[in-house]
Structure formats: C-alpha cells, structure tokens
Amino acid sequence: MKKNLFFTVLLLPAFMMQSYAQAGKADKALLAKADATLQFAARQYKLMMTHVPDSLLPRSTSKDGSLMTSNSGWWTSGFYPGTNWYLFEYTKDPAFKNEALKRMALVQKEQYNTHTHDLGFMMYCPFGNALRITKDTAYKSILLTSAKSLSTRFNPTVGCIKSWDHGAWKFPVIIDNMMNLELLNWATRESGDKKFAEIARIHANTTMKNHFRPDYSSYHVVDYDPATGAVNERKTHQGLADSSAWARGQAWGLYGYTLMYRDTKDKAYLEQARHIANFILDNPHMPADLVPYWDYDAPDIPNALRDVSAASVAASALLELSRFTNKADGKRYWNAAEKMLASLCSPAYLAKEGENNDFILMHSVGHLPNKSEVDVPLTYADYYFIEALLRYKQWAK
C-alpha cells in the first residue's frame, strides 16, 4: 500500500506538468496575423496616449462619437494601464511602460476602496502585470492592501463577496465577480495567509451552486438574504431577461472557473469550466465566426448586435482551458479560440488605424437594456484581446 501511495505521489507532478504543457498546434497564418495585429494595437495606443486627459482613463466611445473617459473609481480603470503593460511586454517600447505607470498613479488609491467588488479588475490587471513584468516588489503591498479591501465585502453566512451597494437588492452577487478571485488567490500565495484563498474558494463554490442552470448557462445576478444566506431571487441587469444567457456573463464564468482551476487544481472547477465552454460552443445561436450576439437569447438573431468583449474574454479563457483538459477537448477549445481570434483580427471587428478613438476593437455591448455603451469599443475588450493574442503566441507550438 505504501509503495502504491509513493508511486501515485511520484507521478502526480509529472501529470500536472503535462497538463500545463498541452497546447494547440500553431496556425502560421494566424501567428503572422497576431503579430501584425499587436503591432497595429501598439500604434493605436501610441495615438491614444496623446489625447487621453492626464487625470482620466479611457473607457469607451460616447454617443456623440467622442472619447468616453472615467475616473479611477470606475470599475474599468485598471484595463488601460494593464493593456499598456501587455504592449510593453510585446514591444519593449518604454513609452508603454511610462504610460502604464502614469495611469497607475491615478488608480493606486483604489487599493483602499471597500465599496466595490471590482478590485481584481482595477488593481490586479495593472499592478499584477507590473509585478510580473518588472519584478518590482513595491507592487506587492499595494496588491495585498487591495486583497484586504476586497475581503471586507465577504459575508460568511452567504458565502460570497457582495457585488454592489446600490439598487433594491439585499446582497447582490454577479457572475462577473468570479474574475476578481485571482487577486485573492495571489494574496494567499504571497502572504501565506490562507483566508484570502479560502474566501475565493467559498465564493466560487457558492456561485457554482446558485448561479448556474442545468444547461450550465449562468444567471447574471443572484440576490441573497445576508442574514440567512438564502437566495432571494435570480435576475439579470445587463442581459435580455432573467432567464436569458447574457453573452459576456457566460464568458466571465468560463474565465473565472478556468483561473480557479489553475490556482487550486480542484477538478470541480475544471469540470465547471468545461461545462460552460461547451454551453458556449454548442449554443445553437452562436454565429459561425464565434463572435457572440450580446445575449444568446436575443430576439432579433441573426440581426442582433455582437459583443466583441464577450469573444475576447472567451478566447483568452479557452486558450488556457485547452491546456488543462483532455486532448480531444483541448483541441476543440484551442481551435475555437483560434477562430474567435481570426474573426477579431478581421476588418469586421478590428478598427482602422487612427479611428475608433484609438481603441483596437469595435462592436462591443456594455449595457444594452440601459442603452449604455452599445455597439462601441470597450477598454476591457481590448485588454482581453491583447492578452489572448499574447497567450496564443506563447502557447502555440
């Protein structure tokens, strides 16, 4: 028995290394297109640097066609400096590093913000990338403070981090919140304090239990009773209807459970990510180019608006998921991500140089029911698109 146990333990690391080593075969044409697109993206963001006000961050395009900006407290504030870090990593051009640092100086105070669940987006995208790329340990204390601030929103009775402090909800939790767990997992690895990762796991488990339908589509908002942890209602906020599958919400879930598997090796998260991926890819309303309609249940399909941001997030997640799963599924997820990226690199979605307020991608949908950010560029669509292109270049073989 001891011999068998030893044999199992000995083999486990090799298996885990193999799971990381899996990658799809490179499409040489797409690799070339990825390079051309990254070079284009660098030129676009060089232009953007010149006209974003010093005290603000780019967000989208306004209804009058002008650049829409935000202050550091808006949930998307970390994506622009994060994208600049990715472009610095690709080009080695110090202009991108300088721009990232300039905008991070605006965002840095948000480490103390306890009124948002979005600190993963706001802080880990820029400061996490800065730490990874520069190895400057000064960023660690900022990120640890951010993780502590995010942790204050956790209710152990509910088993979740509260998403919003506004609206008529009692304790709303949105599927987007899965994306902010990466910061907590990092904080435990860095500090040795297990509470951060424990909060992330409990949140992921509660969300897995209550956010998903039998077909593994996700509700957008689940409102809980903060005193008992009971589910009050399951609703949408940005999707078509409470019962519909809002496209970006499905992508957030896919990415979130993929990163939870990467950080924990808990196979329940891998299976959840696979189920979500299959729901997305098997959906009868998925267009042939794999750039989703803004909601998979939109009534005006095939004329419904596309959401490029959902495709960007899903493509990045599928590339990573393909490395963790079995060979057949891995090939399927990799090939789907390739098709998404090829579509996003095409003139149908890629902006023309010097246009689109110098964002990279066109045709995202932020909040259609509220008539906000409809069929416009979005800063996070660019971020996850560049991330996906860099992942493709790194992992293709």
mmCIF file of C-alpha atoms in Angstrom:
data_model
loop_
_atom_site.group_PDB
_atom_site.id
_atom_site.type_symbol
_atom_site.label_atom_id
_atom_site.label_comp_id
_atom_site.label_asym_id
_atom_site.label_seq_id
_atom_site.Cartn_x
_atom_site.Cartn_y
_atom_site.Cartn_z
ATOM 1 C CA MET A 1 0.000 0.000 0.000
ATOM 2 C CA LYS A 2 2.803 2.383 0.895
ATOM 3 C CA LYS A 3 4.521 1.547 -2.367
ATOM 4 C CA ASN A 4 1.375 2.374 -4.352
ATOM 5 C CA LEU A 5 0.909 5.634 -2.466
ATOM 6 C CA PHE A 6 4.512 6.602 -3.156
ATOM 7 C CA PHE A 7 4.048 5.740 -6.829
ATOM 8 C CA THR A 8 0.938 7.920 -7.042
ATOM 9 C CA VAL A 9 2.606 10.879 -5.358
ATOM 10 C CA LEU A 10 5.624 10.485 -7.605
ATOM 11 C CA LEU A 11 3.512 10.547 -10.748
ATOM 12 C CA LEU A 12 1.266 13.440 -9.793
ATOM 13 C CA PRO A 13 3.687 16.289 -10.517
ATOM 14 C CA ALA A 14 4.537 14.816 -13.917
ATOM 15 C CA PHE A 15 0.846 14.623 -14.794
ATOM 16 C CA MET A 16 0.298 18.190 -13.690
ATOM 17 C CA MET A 17 3.276 19.365 -15.719
ATOM 18 C CA GLN A 18 1.900 17.521 -18.727
ATOM 19 C CA SER A 19 -1.445 19.283 -18.335
ATOM 20 C CA TYR A 20 0.359 22.607 -18.490
ATOM 21 C CA ALA A 21 2.441 21.534 -21.462
ATOM 22 C CA GLN A 22 -0.506 20.782 -23.708
ATOM 23 C CA ALA A 23 -1.056 23.420 -26.351
ATOM 24 C CA GLY A 24 -2.597 23.572 -29.756
ATOM 25 C CA LYS A 25 -0.695 23.482 -32.987
ATOM 26 C CA ALA A 26 0.245 26.857 -34.344
ATOM 27 C CA ASP A 27 -1.607 28.233 -37.328
ATOM 28 C CA LYS A 28 1.211 30.068 -39.102
ATOM 29 C CA ALA A 29 -1.177 32.449 -40.827
ATOM 30 C CA LEU A 30 -2.835 33.327 -37.524
ATOM 31 C CA LEU A 31 0.549 33.761 -35.809
ATOM 32 C CA ALA A 32 1.520 36.235 -38.504
ATOM 33 C CA LYS A 33 -1.854 37.955 -38.152
ATOM 34 C CA ALA A 34 -1.402 38.091 -34.376
ATOM 35 C CA ASP A 35 1.935 39.867 -34.785
ATOM 36 C CA ALA A 36 0.505 42.315 -37.297
ATOM 37 C CA THR A 37 -2.450 42.995 -35.003
ATOM 38 C CA LEU A 38 -0.251 43.512 -31.944
ATOM 39 C CA GLN A 39 1.873 45.963 -33.917
ATOM 40 C CA PHE A 40 -1.295 47.755 -35.013
ATOM 41 C CA ALA A 41 -2.519 47.796 -31.410
ATOM 42 C CA ALA A 42 0.746 49.383 -30.323
ATOM 43 C CA ARG A 43 0.341 52.131 -32.910
ATOM 44 C CA GLN A 44 -3.262 52.733 -31.845
ATOM 45 C CA TYR A 45 -2.360 53.026 -28.182
ATOM 46 C CA LYS A 46 0.542 55.330 -29.012
ATOM 47 C CA LEU A 47 -2.071 57.611 -30.571
ATOM 48 C CA MET A 48 -4.432 57.182 -27.622
ATOM 49 C CA MET A 49 -1.732 58.307 -25.184
ATOM 50 C CA THR A 50 -1.682 61.709 -26.831
ATOM 51 C CA HIS A 51 -5.306 62.636 -26.238
ATOM 52 C CA VAL A 52 -6.464 60.985 -23.012
ATOM 53 C CA PRO A 53 -6.655 63.716 -20.350
ATOM 54 C CA ASP A 54 -3.918 63.321 -17.770
ATOM 55 C CA SER A 55 -6.308 62.854 -14.855
ATOM 56 C CA LEU A 56 -8.637 60.325 -16.527
ATOM 57 C CA LEU A 57 -8.714 56.871 -18.106
ATOM 58 C CA PRO A 58 -10.203 55.767 -21.444
ATOM 59 C CA ARG A 59 -13.435 53.795 -21.195
ATOM 60 C CA SER A 60 -15.382 53.745 -24.470
ATOM 61 C CA THR A 61 -16.942 55.997 -27.123
ATOM 62 C CA SER A 62 -19.723 58.411 -26.164
ATOM 63 C CA LYS A 63 -22.977 58.722 -28.097
ATOM 64 C CA ASP A 64 -21.633 61.831 -29.842
ATOM 65 C CA GLY A 65 -18.600 59.881 -31.028
ATOM 66 C CA SER A 66 -16.112 61.443 -28.623
ATOM 67 C CA LEU A 67 -13.836 59.545 -26.274
ATOM 68 C CA MET A 68 -15.615 58.418 -23.107
ATOM 69 C CA THR A 69 -13.366 58.509 -20.049
ATOM 70 C CA SER A 70 -13.655 57.589 -16.386
ATOM 71 C CA ASN A 71 -12.036 58.438 -13.102
ATOM 72 C CA SER A 72 -10.104 55.834 -11.116
ATOM 73 C CA GLY A 73 -13.177 54.728 -9.161
ATOM 74 C CA TRP A 74 -14.940 53.324 -12.227
ATOM 75 C CA TRP A 75 -14.671 49.532 -12.474
ATOM 76 C CA THR A 76 -12.757 49.602 -15.784
ATOM 77 C CA SER A 77 -9.972 51.906 -14.584
ATOM 78 C CA GLY A 78 -7.308 49.181 -14.462
ATOM 79 C CA PHE A 79 -7.660 47.901 -18.022
ATOM 80 C CA TYR A 80 -5.918 50.726 -19.888
ATOM 81 C CA PRO A 81 -2.722 50.598 -17.800
ATOM 82 C CA GLY A 82 -2.948 46.800 -17.901
ATOM 83 C CA THR A 83 -3.093 46.812 -21.700
ATOM 84 C CA ASN A 84 -0.114 49.146 -21.792
ATOM 85 C CA TRP A 85 1.849 46.623 -19.726
ATOM 86 C CA TYR A 86 0.971 43.899 -22.221
ATOM 87 C CA LEU A 87 2.068 46.131 -25.105
ATOM 88 C CA PHE A 88 5.308 46.954 -23.285
ATOM 89 C CA GLU A 89 5.883 43.235 -22.790
ATOM 90 C CA TYR A 90 5.403 42.669 -26.526
ATOM 91 C CA THR A 91 7.234 45.690 -27.948
ATOM 92 C CA LYS A 92 9.771 46.506 -25.176
ATOM 93 C CA ASP A 93 8.987 50.139 -26.025
ATOM 94 C CA PRO A 94 9.396 52.189 -22.806
ATOM 95 C CA ALA A 95 6.592 54.516 -23.900
ATOM 96 C CA PHE A 96 4.067 51.847 -22.882
ATOM 97 C CA LYS A 97 5.711 51.300 -19.507
ATOM 98 C CA ASN A 98 5.719 55.037 -18.881
ATOM 99 C CA GLU A 99 2.072 55.335 -19.848
ATOM 100 C CA ALA A 100 1.137 52.415 -17.604
ATOM 101 C CA LEU A 101 2.968 53.972 -14.658
ATOM 102 C CA LYS A 102 1.360 57.352 -15.315
ATOM 103 C CA ARG A 103 -2.143 55.900 -15.231
ATOM 104 C CA MET A 104 -1.421 53.539 -12.320
ATOM 105 C CA ALA A 105 -0.601 56.606 -10.240
ATOM 106 C CA LEU A 106 -4.257 57.597 -10.677
ATOM 107 C CA VAL A 107 -5.581 54.156 -9.777
ATOM 108 C CA GLN A 108 -3.286 53.386 -6.839
ATOM 109 C CA LYS A 109 -5.569 54.931 -4.214
ATOM 110 C CA GLU A 110 -8.304 52.435 -5.099
ATOM 111 C CA GLN A 111 -6.415 49.823 -3.066
ATOM 112 C CA TYR A 112 -8.347 51.213 -0.086
ATOM 113 C CA ASN A 113 -11.739 51.116 -1.813
ATOM 114 C CA THR A 114 -14.080 48.809 0.111
ATOM 115 C CA HIS A 115 -17.188 49.841 -1.830
ATOM 116 C CA THR A 116 -16.548 47.748 -4.950
ATOM 117 C CA HIS A 117 -16.062 44.090 -5.793
ATOM 118 C CA ASP A 118 -14.055 45.031 -8.889
ATOM 119 C CA LEU A 119 -10.646 45.404 -7.265
ATOM 120 C CA GLY A 120 -9.359 42.431 -9.207
ATOM 121 C CA PHE A 121 -10.043 44.269 -12.456
ATOM 122 C CA MET A 122 -8.961 47.645 -11.113
ATOM 123 C CA MET A 123 -5.800 46.602 -9.278
ATOM 124 C CA TYR A 124 -4.620 43.151 -10.367
ATOM 125 C CA CYS A 125 -4.748 43.882 -14.112
ATOM 126 C CA PRO A 126 -2.315 46.825 -13.878
ATOM 127 C CA PHE A 127 -0.368 46.136 -10.668
ATOM 128 C CA GLY A 128 -0.298 42.359 -11.081
ATOM 129 C CA ASN A 129 1.113 42.716 -14.582
ATOM 130 C CA ALA A 130 3.558 45.352 -13.370
ATOM 131 C CA LEU A 131 4.827 42.976 -10.684
ATOM 132 C CA ARG A 132 5.048 40.057 -13.100
ATOM 133 C CA ILE A 133 6.904 42.011 -15.779
ATOM 134 C CA THR A 134 9.201 44.256 -13.701
ATOM 135 C CA LYS A 135 9.626 42.085 -10.571
ATOM 136 C CA ASP A 136 9.411 45.318 -8.561
ATOM 137 C CA THR A 137 8.316 44.145 -5.104
ATOM 138 C CA ALA A 138 6.887 47.566 -4.263
ATOM 139 C CA TYR A 139 3.703 46.465 -6.014
ATOM 140 C CA LYS A 140 3.144 43.628 -3.545
ATOM 141 C CA SER A 141 1.980 45.816 -0.668
ATOM 142 C CA ILE A 142 -0.473 47.630 -2.958
ATOM 143 C CA LEU A 143 -1.950 44.340 -4.124
ATOM 144 C CA LEU A 144 -2.133 42.914 -0.598
ATOM 145 C CA THR A 145 -3.963 46.018 0.599
ATOM 146 C CA SER A 146 -6.324 45.612 -2.375
ATOM 147 C CA ALA A 147 -6.996 41.992 -1.399
ATOM 148 C CA LYS A 148 -7.741 43.044 2.183
ATOM 149 C CA SER A 149 -10.168 45.687 0.931
ATOM 150 C CA LEU A 150 -11.916 43.177 -1.324
ATOM 151 C CA SER A 151 -12.146 40.686 1.549
ATOM 152 C CA THR A 152 -14.192 43.114 3.639
ATOM 153 C CA ARG A 153 -17.091 42.519 1.240
ATOM 154 C CA PHE A 154 -17.246 38.804 2.032
ATOM 155 C CA ASN A 155 -20.213 37.562 4.084
ATOM 156 C CA PRO A 156 -19.525 34.085 5.541
ATOM 157 C CA THR A 157 -23.246 33.420 6.028
ATOM 158 C CA VAL A 158 -23.907 33.977 2.331
ATOM 159 C CA GLY A 159 -20.577 32.529 1.277
ATOM 160 C CA CYS A 160 -19.953 35.280 -1.277
ATOM 161 C CA ILE A 161 -18.375 38.661 -1.862
ATOM 162 C CA LYS A 162 -21.044 41.335 -2.246
ATOM 163 C CA SER A 163 -21.012 42.909 -5.689
ATOM 164 C CA TRP A 164 -22.990 46.136 -5.432
ATOM 165 C CA ASP A 165 -24.041 48.570 -2.745
ATOM 166 C CA HIS A 166 -26.714 50.147 -4.966
ATOM 167 C CA GLY A 167 -30.171 49.117 -6.103
ATOM 168 C CA ALA A 168 -33.017 47.393 -4.271
ATOM 169 C CA TRP A 169 -31.080 44.166 -3.755
ATOM 170 C CA LYS A 170 -30.165 42.908 -0.299
ATOM 171 C CA PHE A 171 -26.881 41.153 -1.155
ATOM 172 C CA PRO A 172 -26.362 41.031 -4.931
ATOM 173 C CA VAL A 173 -23.672 38.803 -6.409
ATOM 174 C CA ILE A 174 -22.940 38.961 -10.139
ATOM 175 C CA ILE A 175 -21.182 36.349 -12.246
ATOM 176 C CA ASP A 176 -18.550 38.981 -13.142
ATOM 177 C CA ASN A 177 -17.269 38.673 -9.579
ATOM 178 C CA MET A 178 -15.542 35.372 -10.456
ATOM 179 C CA MET A 179 -12.903 37.453 -12.245
ATOM 180 C CA ASN A 180 -11.809 39.172 -9.028
ATOM 181 C CA LEU A 181 -10.875 35.948 -7.231
ATOM 182 C CA GLU A 182 -7.462 35.822 -8.914
ATOM 183 C CA LEU A 183 -6.322 38.699 -6.695
ATOM 184 C CA LEU A 184 -7.299 36.755 -3.567
ATOM 185 C CA ASN A 185 -5.532 33.584 -4.688
ATOM 186 C CA TRP A 186 -2.395 35.609 -5.378
ATOM 187 C CA ALA A 187 -2.610 37.245 -1.931
ATOM 188 C CA THR A 188 -2.555 33.871 -0.189
ATOM 189 C CA ARG A 189 0.415 32.683 -2.248
ATOM 190 C CA GLU A 190 2.275 35.900 -1.485
ATOM 191 C CA SER A 191 1.399 36.368 2.184
ATOM 192 C CA GLY A 192 0.884 32.806 3.361
ATOM 193 C CA ASP A 193 -2.430 33.920 4.876
ATOM 194 C CA LYS A 194 -4.940 31.263 3.862
ATOM 195 C CA LYS A 195 -8.002 33.438 4.432
ATOM 196 C CA PHE A 196 -7.804 35.129 1.025
ATOM 197 C CA ALA A 197 -7.840 31.911 -0.999
ATOM 198 C CA GLU A 198 -10.453 30.454 1.340
ATOM 199 C CA ILE A 199 -12.769 33.359 0.578
ATOM 200 C CA ALA A 200 -12.153 32.816 -3.140
ATOM 201 C CA ARG A 201 -12.975 29.101 -2.899
ATOM 202 C CA ILE A 202 -16.126 29.626 -0.847
ATOM 203 C CA HIS A 203 -17.312 32.320 -3.257
ATOM 204 C CA ALA A 204 -16.601 30.103 -6.282
ATOM 205 C CA ASN A 205 -18.411 27.154 -4.679
ATOM 206 C CA THR A 206 -21.463 29.206 -3.701
ATOM 207 C CA THR A 207 -21.601 30.705 -7.189
ATOM 208 C CA MET A 208 -21.324 27.259 -8.755
ATOM 209 C CA LYS A 209 -24.259 26.119 -6.650
ATOM 210 C CA ASN A 210 -26.599 29.053 -7.185
ATOM 211 C CA HIS A 211 -25.683 30.899 -10.392
ATOM 212 C CA PHE A 212 -25.979 28.125 -12.953
ATOM 213 C CA ARG A 213 -28.908 26.478 -14.688
ATOM 214 C CA PRO A 214 -28.972 22.766 -15.600
ATOM 215 C CA ASP A 215 -27.533 23.575 -19.051
ATOM 216 C CA TYR A 216 -24.624 25.460 -17.364
ATOM 217 C CA SER A 217 -25.741 28.854 -18.571
ATOM 218 C CA SER A 218 -25.459 31.494 -15.889
ATOM 219 C CA TYR A 219 -27.792 33.995 -14.323
ATOM 220 C CA HIS A 220 -26.314 37.471 -14.134
ATOM 221 C CA VAL A 221 -27.369 38.460 -10.600
ATOM 222 C CA VAL A 222 -28.213 36.299 -7.605
ATOM 223 C CA ASP A 223 -29.577 38.269 -4.660
ATOM 224 C CA TYR A 224 -29.115 36.676 -1.239
ATOM 225 C CA ASP A 225 -30.552 37.267 2.201
ATOM 226 C CA PRO A 226 -27.465 38.470 4.087
ATOM 227 C CA ALA A 227 -28.847 37.197 7.398
ATOM 228 C CA THR A 228 -29.587 33.622 6.311
ATOM 229 C CA GLY A 229 -27.704 33.086 3.055
ATOM 230 C CA ALA A 230 -30.914 32.072 1.280
ATOM 231 C CA VAL A 231 -31.383 33.012 -2.364
ATOM 232 C CA ASN A 232 -33.948 35.777 -2.692
ATOM 233 C CA GLU A 233 -34.083 35.936 -6.484
ATOM 234 C CA ARG A 234 -32.121 35.298 -9.674
ATOM 235 C CA LYS A 235 -32.200 38.247 -12.067
ATOM 236 C CA THR A 236 -30.418 39.986 -14.894
ATOM 237 C CA HIS A 237 -29.144 43.538 -15.020
ATOM 238 C CA GLN A 238 -27.313 43.778 -18.334
ATOM 239 C CA GLY A 239 -28.838 40.822 -20.161
ATOM 240 C CA LEU A 240 -32.074 40.466 -22.110
ATOM 241 C CA ALA A 241 -34.118 38.764 -19.389
ATOM 242 C CA ASP A 242 -33.748 36.975 -16.081
ATOM 243 C CA SER A 243 -33.925 33.655 -17.902
ATOM 244 C CA SER A 244 -31.583 34.529 -20.787
ATOM 245 C CA ALA A 245 -27.883 33.832 -21.272
ATOM 246 C CA TRP A 246 -26.118 37.201 -21.361
ATOM 247 C CA ALA A 247 -23.044 36.569 -23.514
ATOM 248 C CA ARG A 248 -20.374 38.367 -21.525
ATOM 249 C CA GLY A 249 -21.677 36.800 -18.328
ATOM 250 C CA GLN A 250 -21.056 33.345 -19.784
ATOM 251 C CA ALA A 251 -17.504 34.423 -20.706
ATOM 252 C CA TRP A 252 -16.841 35.786 -17.214
ATOM 253 C CA GLY A 253 -17.881 32.448 -15.753
ATOM 254 C CA LEU A 254 -15.699 30.494 -18.181
ATOM 255 C CA TYR A 255 -12.652 32.606 -17.438
ATOM 256 C CA GLY A 256 -13.330 32.632 -13.680
ATOM 257 C CA TYR A 257 -13.579 28.864 -13.238
ATOM 258 C CA THR A 258 -10.583 28.305 -15.514
ATOM 259 C CA LEU A 259 -8.444 30.563 -13.332
ATOM 260 C CA MET A 260 -9.799 28.892 -10.186
ATOM 261 C CA TYR A 261 -8.683 25.526 -11.524
ATOM 262 C CA ARG A 262 -5.279 26.950 -12.441
ATOM 263 C CA ASP A 263 -4.834 28.316 -8.921
ATOM 264 C CA THR A 264 -6.245 25.396 -6.917
ATOM 265 C CA LYS A 265 -6.122 22.262 -9.118
ATOM 266 C CA ASP A 266 -9.619 21.452 -7.802
ATOM 267 C CA LYS A 267 -11.164 19.359 -10.579
ATOM 268 C CA ALA A 268 -14.643 20.620 -9.740
ATOM 269 C CA TYR A 269 -13.590 23.968 -11.196
ATOM 270 C CA LEU A 270 -12.152 22.318 -14.287
ATOM 271 C CA GLU A 271 -15.405 20.467 -14.879
ATOM 272 C CA GLN A 272 -17.398 23.652 -14.375
ATOM 273 C CA ALA A 273 -15.222 25.499 -16.886
ATOM 274 C CA ARG A 274 -15.646 22.646 -19.392
ATOM 275 C CA HIS A 275 -19.419 22.696 -18.983
ATOM 276 C CA ILE A 276 -19.547 26.456 -19.522
ATOM 277 C CA ALA A 277 -17.256 26.193 -22.567
ATOM 278 C CA ASN A 278 -19.496 23.520 -24.045
ATOM 279 C CA PHE A 279 -22.605 25.605 -23.436
ATOM 280 C CA ILE A 280 -20.992 28.491 -25.316
ATOM 281 C CA LEU A 281 -19.620 26.458 -28.216
ATOM 282 C CA ASP A 282 -22.666 24.197 -28.598
ATOM 283 C CA ASN A 283 -25.141 27.057 -28.417
ATOM 284 C CA PRO A 284 -27.402 26.970 -31.488
ATOM 285 C CA HIS A 285 -27.333 30.776 -31.538
ATOM 286 C CA MET A 286 -23.547 31.042 -31.702
ATOM 287 C CA PRO A 287 -22.648 32.702 -35.026
ATOM 288 C CA ALA A 288 -20.342 30.930 -37.454
ATOM 289 C CA ASP A 289 -17.473 33.339 -36.743
ATOM 290 C CA LEU A 290 -17.764 32.627 -32.969
ATOM 291 C CA VAL A 291 -18.236 36.270 -32.018
ATOM 292 C CA PRO A 292 -21.368 36.033 -29.843
ATOM 293 C CA TYR A 293 -24.530 38.031 -30.041
ATOM 294 C CA TRP A 294 -24.802 40.261 -26.971
ATOM 295 C CA ASP A 295 -27.265 37.766 -25.481
ATOM 296 C CA TYR A 296 -27.623 34.190 -26.706
ATOM 297 C CA ASP A 297 -31.396 34.590 -26.454
ATOM 298 C CA ALA A 298 -31.689 37.972 -28.195
ATOM 299 C CA PRO A 299 -34.996 38.060 -30.120
ATOM 300 C CA ASP A 300 -33.564 39.646 -33.284
ATOM 301 C CA ILE A 301 -30.924 36.999 -34.045
ATOM 302 C CA PRO A 302 -29.316 36.857 -36.640
ATOM 303 C CA ASN A 303 -29.528 40.660 -36.750
ATOM 304 C CA ALA A 304 -28.753 41.147 -33.062
ATOM 305 C CA LEU A 305 -25.699 43.155 -32.046
ATOM 306 C CA ARG A 306 -22.488 41.253 -31.425
ATOM 307 C CA ASP A 307 -20.472 41.638 -28.236
ATOM 308 C CA VAL A 308 -16.800 41.606 -29.136
ATOM 309 C CA SER A 309 -15.854 41.882 -25.450
ATOM 310 C CA ALA A 310 -17.515 38.505 -24.804
ATOM 311 C CA ALA A 311 -15.444 36.971 -27.607
ATOM 312 C CA SER A 312 -12.199 38.491 -26.277
ATOM 313 C CA VAL A 313 -12.745 37.166 -22.751
ATOM 314 C CA ALA A 314 -13.859 33.742 -24.013
ATOM 315 C CA ALA A 315 -10.941 33.405 -26.435
ATOM 316 C CA SER A 316 -8.395 34.091 -23.717
ATOM 317 C CA ALA A 317 -10.122 31.657 -21.359
ATOM 318 C CA LEU A 318 -10.451 28.898 -23.980
ATOM 319 C CA LEU A 319 -6.746 29.068 -24.780
ATOM 320 C CA GLU A 320 -5.921 28.468 -21.137
ATOM 321 C CA LEU A 321 -8.612 25.849 -20.623
ATOM 322 C CA SER A 322 -7.268 23.886 -23.597
ATOM 323 C CA ARG A 323 -4.050 23.326 -21.645
ATOM 324 C CA PHE A 324 -5.767 21.709 -18.670
ATOM 325 C CA THR A 325 -8.219 19.278 -20.200
ATOM 326 C CA ASN A 326 -8.022 16.053 -22.208
ATOM 327 C CA LYS A 327 -6.581 16.019 -25.714
ATOM 328 C CA ALA A 328 -9.882 15.976 -27.612
ATOM 329 C CA ASP A 329 -11.465 18.778 -25.594
ATOM 330 C CA GLY A 330 -8.205 20.688 -25.585
ATOM 331 C CA LYS A 331 -8.074 20.628 -29.363
ATOM 332 C CA ARG A 332 -11.683 21.769 -29.581
ATOM 333 C CA TYR A 333 -11.181 24.691 -27.206
ATOM 334 C CA TRP A 334 -7.923 25.716 -28.854
ATOM 335 C CA ASN A 335 -9.459 25.618 -32.340
ATOM 336 C CA ALA A 336 -12.462 27.647 -31.170
ATOM 337 C CA ALA A 337 -10.193 30.276 -29.657
ATOM 338 C CA GLU A 338 -8.240 30.412 -32.915
ATOM 339 C CA LYS A 339 -11.436 31.028 -34.851
ATOM 340 C CA MET A 340 -12.502 33.763 -32.427
ATOM 341 C CA LEU A 341 -9.118 35.460 -32.723
ATOM 342 C CA ALA A 342 -9.085 35.183 -36.509
ATOM 343 C CA SER A 343 -12.508 36.839 -36.579
ATOM 344 C CA LEU A 344 -11.472 39.589 -34.169
ATOM 345 C CA CYS A 345 -8.366 40.266 -36.273
ATOM 346 C CA SER A 346 -10.529 40.772 -39.366
ATOM 347 C CA PRO A 347 -11.828 44.113 -40.695
ATOM 348 C CA ALA A 348 -15.289 43.228 -39.388
ATOM 349 C CA TYR A 349 -14.151 43.895 -35.803
ATOM 350 C CA LEU A 350 -10.676 45.418 -35.922
ATOM 351 C CA ALA A 351 -10.632 49.194 -36.117
ATOM 352 C CA LYS A 352 -8.910 51.168 -38.830
ATOM 353 C CA GLU A 353 -5.736 52.893 -37.754
ATOM 354 C CA GLY A 354 -6.359 56.315 -36.251
ATOM 355 C CA GLU A 355 -10.101 55.685 -35.931
ATOM 356 C CA ASN A 356 -12.393 54.265 -33.216
ATOM 357 C CA ASN A 357 -10.992 56.770 -30.671
ATOM 358 C CA ASP A 358 -7.811 54.699 -30.991
ATOM 359 C CA PHE A 359 -9.315 51.642 -29.336
ATOM 360 C CA ILE A 360 -8.345 48.378 -31.005
ATOM 361 C CA LEU A 361 -11.679 46.608 -31.405
ATOM 362 C CA MET A 362 -15.129 47.782 -32.487
ATOM 363 C CA HIS A 363 -18.637 46.456 -31.796
ATOM 364 C CA SER A 364 -18.878 45.661 -28.096
ATOM 365 C CA VAL A 365 -22.022 45.976 -26.000
ATOM 366 C CA GLY A 366 -21.755 47.209 -22.430
ATOM 367 C CA HIS A 367 -25.299 47.568 -21.072
ATOM 368 C CA LEU A 368 -27.934 47.372 -23.792
ATOM 369 C CA PRO A 369 -31.050 47.462 -21.548
ATOM 370 C CA ASN A 370 -29.759 50.746 -20.123
ATOM 371 C CA LYS A 371 -28.797 51.973 -23.617
ATOM 372 C CA SER A 372 -25.246 52.458 -22.335
ATOM 373 C CA GLU A 373 -22.102 51.631 -24.330
ATOM 374 C CA VAL A 374 -23.978 49.976 -27.198
ATOM 375 C CA ASP A 375 -22.035 48.904 -30.314
ATOM 376 C CA VAL A 376 -18.884 50.756 -29.270
ATOM 377 C CA PRO A 377 -15.295 49.930 -28.300
ATOM 378 C CA LEU A 378 -14.706 48.951 -24.683
ATOM 379 C CA THR A 379 -11.415 49.153 -22.807
ATOM 380 C CA TYR A 380 -11.766 45.617 -21.430
ATOM 381 C CA ALA A 381 -12.444 44.138 -24.867
ATOM 382 C CA ASP A 382 -9.018 45.464 -25.877
ATOM 383 C CA TYR A 383 -7.356 44.160 -22.699
ATOM 384 C CA TYR A 384 -8.520 40.556 -23.042
ATOM 385 C CA PHE A 385 -7.951 40.581 -26.801
ATOM 386 C CA ILE A 386 -4.304 41.566 -26.369
ATOM 387 C CA GLU A 387 -3.973 39.021 -23.561
ATOM 388 C CA ALA A 388 -5.393 36.317 -25.829
ATOM 389 C CA LEU A 389 -3.042 37.212 -28.698
ATOM 390 C CA LEU A 390 -0.026 37.073 -26.371
ATOM 391 C CA ARG A 391 -1.199 33.759 -24.925
ATOM 392 C CA TYR A 392 -1.596 32.371 -28.423
ATOM 393 C CA LYS A 393 1.927 33.398 -29.387
ATOM 394 C CA GLN A 394 3.324 31.976 -26.142
ATOM 395 C CA TRP A 395 1.493 28.657 -26.121
ATOM 396 C CA ALA A 396 1.285 27.734 -29.809
ATOM 397 C CA LYS A 397 3.699 25.013 -30.850
#
